[in-house]
Coordinates of C-alpha atoms in Angstrom, one line a residue:
X1 CA 0.0 0.0 0.0
X2 CA 1.3 3.5 -0.8
X3 CA 1.8 6.4 1.5
X4 CA -1.7 7.8 0.9
X5 CA -3.3 4.7 2.2
X6 CA -4.7 3.7 -1.2
X7 CA -3.6 1.1 -3.8
X8 CA -5.0 0.2 -7.3
X9 CA -5.7 -3.5 -7.7
X10 CA -3.4 -5.8 -9.7
X11 CA -6.1 -6.3 -12.4
X12 CA -5.0 -3.2 -14.1
X13 CA -1.5 -4.6 -14.8
X14 CA -0.9 -5.8 -18.4
X15 CA 2.2 -6.7 -20.3
X16 CA 2.2 -7.4 -24.0
X17 CA 4.4 -7.9 -27.0
X18 CA 3.5 -6.7 -30.5
X19 CA 3.8 -8.7 -33.7
X20 CA 7.0 -6.7 -34.3
X21 CA 8.4 -7.7 -30.9
X22 CA 7.9 -4.4 -29.2
X23 CA 7.2 -4.9 -25.4
X24 CA 4.7 -2.7 -23.6
X25 CA 3.2 -2.2 -20.2
X26 CA -0.1 -1.0 -18.7
X27 CA -1.0 -0.5 -15.0
X28 CA 1.1 -0.2 -11.9
X29 CA 4.9 -0.1 -11.7
X30 CA 5.4 0.5 -15.4
X31 CA 8.8 1.9 -14.5
X32 CA 9.8 -1.7 -13.9
X33 CA 9.5 -2.2 -17.7
X34 CA 11.8 0.8 -18.3
X35 CA 14.5 -0.3 -15.9
X36 CA 14.4 -4.0 -17.0
X37 CA 14.8 -2.9 -20.6
X38 CA 17.7 -0.6 -19.7
X39 CA 19.4 -3.4 -17.7
X40 CA 18.9 -5.8 -20.6
X41 CA 20.5 -3.2 -23.0
X42 CA 23.5 -2.7 -20.7
X43 CA 24.0 -6.5 -20.5
X44 CA 23.6 -6.9 -24.2
X45 CA 26.3 -4.2 -24.8
X46 CA 28.6 -5.8 -22.3
X47 CA 28.4 -9.1 -24.2
X48 CA 28.4 -7.9 -27.7
X49 CA 30.2 -4.6 -27.9
X50 CA 30.0 -2.9 -31.3
X51 CA 32.9 -2.1 -33.6
X52 CA 34.9 0.9 -32.2
X53 CA 32.4 1.3 -29.4
X54 CA 32.7 3.9 -26.7
X55 CA 30.0 2.2 -24.7
X56 CA 26.2 2.5 -24.2
X57 CA 24.6 5.9 -24.1
X58 CA 21.2 7.3 -22.9
X59 CA 19.4 10.5 -23.8
X60 CA 16.4 11.2 -21.6
X61 CA 13.6 13.8 -21.2
X62 CA 11.5 13.7 -18.0
X63 CA 9.3 16.0 -16.1
X64 CA 11.2 14.8 -13.1
X65 CA 13.3 11.9 -11.9
X66 CA 14.0 10.6 -8.4
X67 CA 13.5 6.8 -8.5
X68 CA 16.7 5.3 -7.0
X69 CA 16.7 2.2 -9.1
X70 CA 16.3 4.2 -12.3
X71 CA 18.9 6.7 -11.3
X72 CA 21.4 3.9 -10.4
X73 CA 20.8 2.2 -13.8
X74 CA 21.3 5.5 -15.7
X75 CA 24.5 6.1 -13.8
X76 CA 26.1 3.0 -15.3
X77 CA 25.8 4.3 -18.9
X78 CA 29.1 5.4 -20.4
X79 CA 27.5 8.6 -21.7
X80 CA 24.3 10.2 -20.3
X81 CA 22.2 13.3 -20.5
X82 CA 18.9 13.6 -18.7
X83 CA 17.0 16.8 -19.2
X84 CA 14.2 17.6 -16.6
X85 CA 11.9 20.5 -16.0
X86 CA 13.5 23.4 -14.1
X87 CA 12.6 23.3 -10.4
X88 CA 11.7 26.1 -7.9
X89 CA 13.6 27.3 -4.9
X90 CA 11.2 26.2 -2.1
X91 CA 12.5 24.0 0.7
X92 CA 10.7 21.1 -0.9
X93 CA 12.3 21.9 -4.3
X94 CA 15.8 22.1 -2.9
X95 CA 15.3 18.7 -1.2
X96 CA 14.2 17.3 -4.6
X97 CA 17.3 18.7 -6.3
X98 CA 19.5 17.0 -3.7
X99 CA 18.2 13.6 -4.7
X100 CA 19.5 14.2 -8.2
X101 CA 22.9 15.6 -7.3
X102 CA 24.8 12.2 -7.2
X103 CA 23.7 11.5 -10.7
X104 CA 24.4 15.1 -11.8
X105 CA 27.9 14.9 -10.4
X106 CA 28.9 11.8 -12.4
X107 CA 31.7 11.8 -14.9
X108 CA 29.6 10.2 -17.7
X109 CA 28.3 13.3 -19.5
X110 CA 27.4 13.4 -23.2
X111 CA 30.0 14.3 -25.8
X112 CA 28.6 17.3 -27.7
X113 CA 30.8 16.5 -30.7
X114 CA 28.7 13.4 -31.4
X115 CA 25.9 15.5 -32.6
X116 CA 26.0 17.9 -35.6
X117 CA 23.3 20.1 -34.0
X118 CA 25.6 20.9 -31.1
X119 CA 28.6 21.8 -33.3
X120 CA 29.6 25.4 -32.8
X121 CA 27.9 25.8 -29.5
X122 CA 29.8 26.9 -26.4
X123 CA 29.0 28.0 -22.8
X124 CA 27.9 31.6 -22.2
X125 CA 30.6 34.0 -21.0
X126 CA 29.2 36.7 -18.7
X127 CA 25.8 36.2 -20.3
X128 CA 27.0 36.5 -23.9
X129 CA 28.1 34.2 -26.7
X130 CA 31.8 33.3 -26.6
X131 CA 33.9 35.3 -29.2
X132 CA 36.1 33.1 -31.4
X133 CA 39.0 34.5 -33.4
X134 CA 42.0 33.1 -35.5
X135 CA 43.8 30.5 -33.5
X136 CA 41.0 30.1 -30.9
X137 CA 40.2 26.4 -30.1
X138 CA 36.8 25.2 -31.2
X139 CA 34.5 24.1 -28.4
X140 CA 35.0 20.5 -27.2
X141 CA 32.1 20.2 -24.8
X142 CA 30.9 17.5 -22.5
X143 CA 27.2 18.1 -21.5
X144 CA 26.8 17.2 -17.8
X145 CA 24.7 14.1 -17.0
X146 CA 21.7 16.1 -15.7
X147 CA 20.3 19.3 -17.1
X148 CA 17.2 21.4 -16.7
X149 CA 15.0 23.4 -19.1
X150 CA 12.2 25.8 -19.0
X151 CA 10.9 28.3 -16.5
X152 CA 11.0 28.4 -12.7
X153 CA 7.6 28.5 -11.2
X154 CA 6.9 31.3 -8.8
X155 CA 3.1 31.3 -8.6
X156 CA 1.0 30.6 -11.7
X157 CA 1.7 27.6 -13.9
X158 CA 4.4 27.9 -16.5
X159 CA 5.2 25.8 -19.6
X160 CA 7.1 22.7 -18.6
X161 CA 9.0 19.8 -20.1
X162 CA 6.4 17.0 -19.8
X163 CA 7.9 14.2 -21.9
X164 CA 8.8 10.8 -20.5
X165 CA 11.2 9.3 -23.0
X166 CA 14.5 7.4 -23.0
X167 CA 16.6 6.8 -26.1
X168 CA 19.3 4.2 -25.7
X169 CA 22.2 3.7 -28.1
X170 CA 25.9 3.3 -28.5
X171 CA 28.7 5.9 -28.8
X172 CA 31.3 5.1 -31.5
X173 CA 34.5 6.6 -32.7
X174 CA 36.4 6.7 -36.0
X175 CA 39.8 8.0 -37.1
X176 CA 38.7 9.3 -40.5
X177 CA 36.5 12.2 -41.4
X178 CA 33.8 12.0 -44.2
X179 CA 36.4 13.1 -46.8
X180 CA 38.9 10.3 -45.9
X181 CA 41.2 12.6 -43.9
X182 CA 42.7 11.7 -40.6
X183 CA 40.5 13.0 -37.7
X184 CA 39.0 11.9 -34.4
X185 CA 35.3 11.5 -35.1
X186 CA 32.7 10.4 -32.6
X187 CA 29.0 9.7 -33.1
X188 CA 25.8 8.3 -31.5
X189 CA 23.9 5.4 -32.9
X190 CA 20.2 5.2 -31.6
X191 CA 18.9 1.7 -31.1
X192 CA 16.0 1.6 -28.7
X193 CA 13.3 4.1 -27.5
X194 CA 11.0 4.1 -24.5
X195 CA 7.9 6.2 -24.6
X196 CA 5.2 6.3 -22.0
X197 CA 3.3 8.3 -19.4
X198 CA 5.3 7.5 -16.3
X199 CA 7.7 10.0 -14.8
X200 CA 11.1 8.8 -13.6
X201 CA 9.8 9.0 -10.0
X202 CA 9.3 6.4 -7.3
X203 CA 5.8 7.7 -6.8
X204 CA 4.9 6.7 -10.4
X205 CA 5.3 3.1 -9.5
X206 CA 2.0 3.1 -7.6
X207 CA 0.0 5.0 -10.3
X208 CA -1.7 3.6 -13.4
X209 CA 0.7 4.3 -16.3
X210 CA 1.7 3.2 -19.8
X211 CA 5.1 2.5 -21.3
X212 CA 6.5 0.8 -24.4
X213 CA 9.8 0.0 -26.1
X214 CA 10.2 0.8 -29.8
X215 CA 13.0 0.4 -32.4
X216 CA 11.3 1.9 -35.4
X217 CA 14.0 3.9 -37.3
X218 CA 11.8 6.9 -37.9
X219 CA 10.8 7.1 -34.2
X220 CA 14.5 6.7 -33.2
X221 CA 15.5 9.5 -35.5
X222 CA 12.7 11.9 -34.4
X223 CA 13.4 11.2 -30.7
X224 CA 17.1 11.9 -31.2
X225 CA 16.5 15.2 -32.9
X226 CA 14.1 16.3 -30.1
X227 CA 16.4 15.2 -27.3
X228 CA 19.5 16.9 -28.8
X229 CA 17.4 20.1 -29.0
X230 CA 16.7 19.7 -25.3
X231 CA 20.4 19.4 -24.6
X232 CA 21.2 22.5 -26.8
X233 CA 18.7 24.6 -24.9
X234 CA 19.3 23.3 -21.4
X235 CA 20.7 24.8 -18.2
X236 CA 22.4 23.6 -15.1
X237 CA 20.6 21.6 -12.4
X238 CA 19.8 24.7 -10.3
X239 CA 20.4 27.7 -12.6
X240 CA 20.3 31.3 -11.5
X241 CA 17.8 32.3 -14.2
X242 CA 14.1 31.9 -13.5
X243 CA 13.3 32.1 -17.2
X244 CA 14.2 30.1 -20.3
X245 CA 17.8 31.0 -20.8
X246 CA 19.9 28.3 -22.4
X247 CA 23.6 28.2 -21.3
X248 CA 24.8 27.1 -24.7
X249 CA 25.0 29.6 -27.5
X250 CA 26.4 29.6 -31.0
X251 CA 30.0 31.0 -30.9
X252 CA 30.4 34.5 -32.2
X253 CA 33.1 34.7 -34.9
X254 CA 35.2 37.8 -34.8
X255 CA 34.9 38.8 -38.5
X256 CA 37.3 41.7 -38.4
X257 CA 40.0 39.5 -36.8
X258 CA 39.5 36.8 -39.4
X259 CA 39.6 39.3 -42.2
X260 CA 42.9 40.8 -41.0
X261 CA 44.3 37.3 -40.6
X262 CA 43.3 36.3 -44.1
X263 CA 44.8 39.6 -45.6
X264 CA 48.1 39.0 -43.8
X265 CA 48.6 35.7 -45.7
X266 CA 47.0 36.6 -49.0
X267 CA 49.1 36.8 -52.2
X268 CA 48.2 40.5 -52.6
X269 CA 49.5 41.1 -49.2
X270 CA 52.8 39.4 -50.0
X271 CA 53.3 41.4 -53.2
X272 CA 52.7 44.7 -51.4
X273 CA 55.3 43.8 -48.8
X274 CA 57.9 42.9 -51.5

């Protein structure tokens, strides 16, 4: 029986497998299906690691996450980014944030270079985009394991991230770029998608929920695009801003500096110096 003194009967619980082999769940403790699927994926990758693999990876979008078993499982992925709705600053909210801190402090963040959509982004500097000139190193970011997005509630309801999705895949590396040149290239290969109604919370285990695993290529592609957008527009676990203010911005190229640099090494410049 849950803390409220009520409990739904077991008759609501249903597990099914589609003709295509997709497993789904209705009823109570649907989160069990999510965690079991993730554990199976980790074991599968342990036994049959892909060519030039950098390990299993997970991209997630939740309203909130505090289930210990789910958090422990996510913490064992080689690369991880969970984006959740931005929380308030009440005593209760601060306590909630504390439960996520161990996962947020992990060293298994997501390599931004694996996603074309994150190329050219860098952290804000004093509230502005970072200025890049000749000789400046291009960003080589690792997105922390836990991020937030949206608006901090201070009274009336605000728009929130309300998805409950998990995309599992594998990080890979290569030593050639697309043109055959020598380069360190990393990427992400999506393989399995969880969609459902259950938050990543322990409380959801006593509610009536739905969840399902999919491997449809179009669903995987669409989910990846959405989750990468979440990362690109995310903020820290407890950001200063109460409004939607992404910490990552496209770098600002110093056009004058680049023009001067190009002129210095142009043939015309060499002739005028002769």
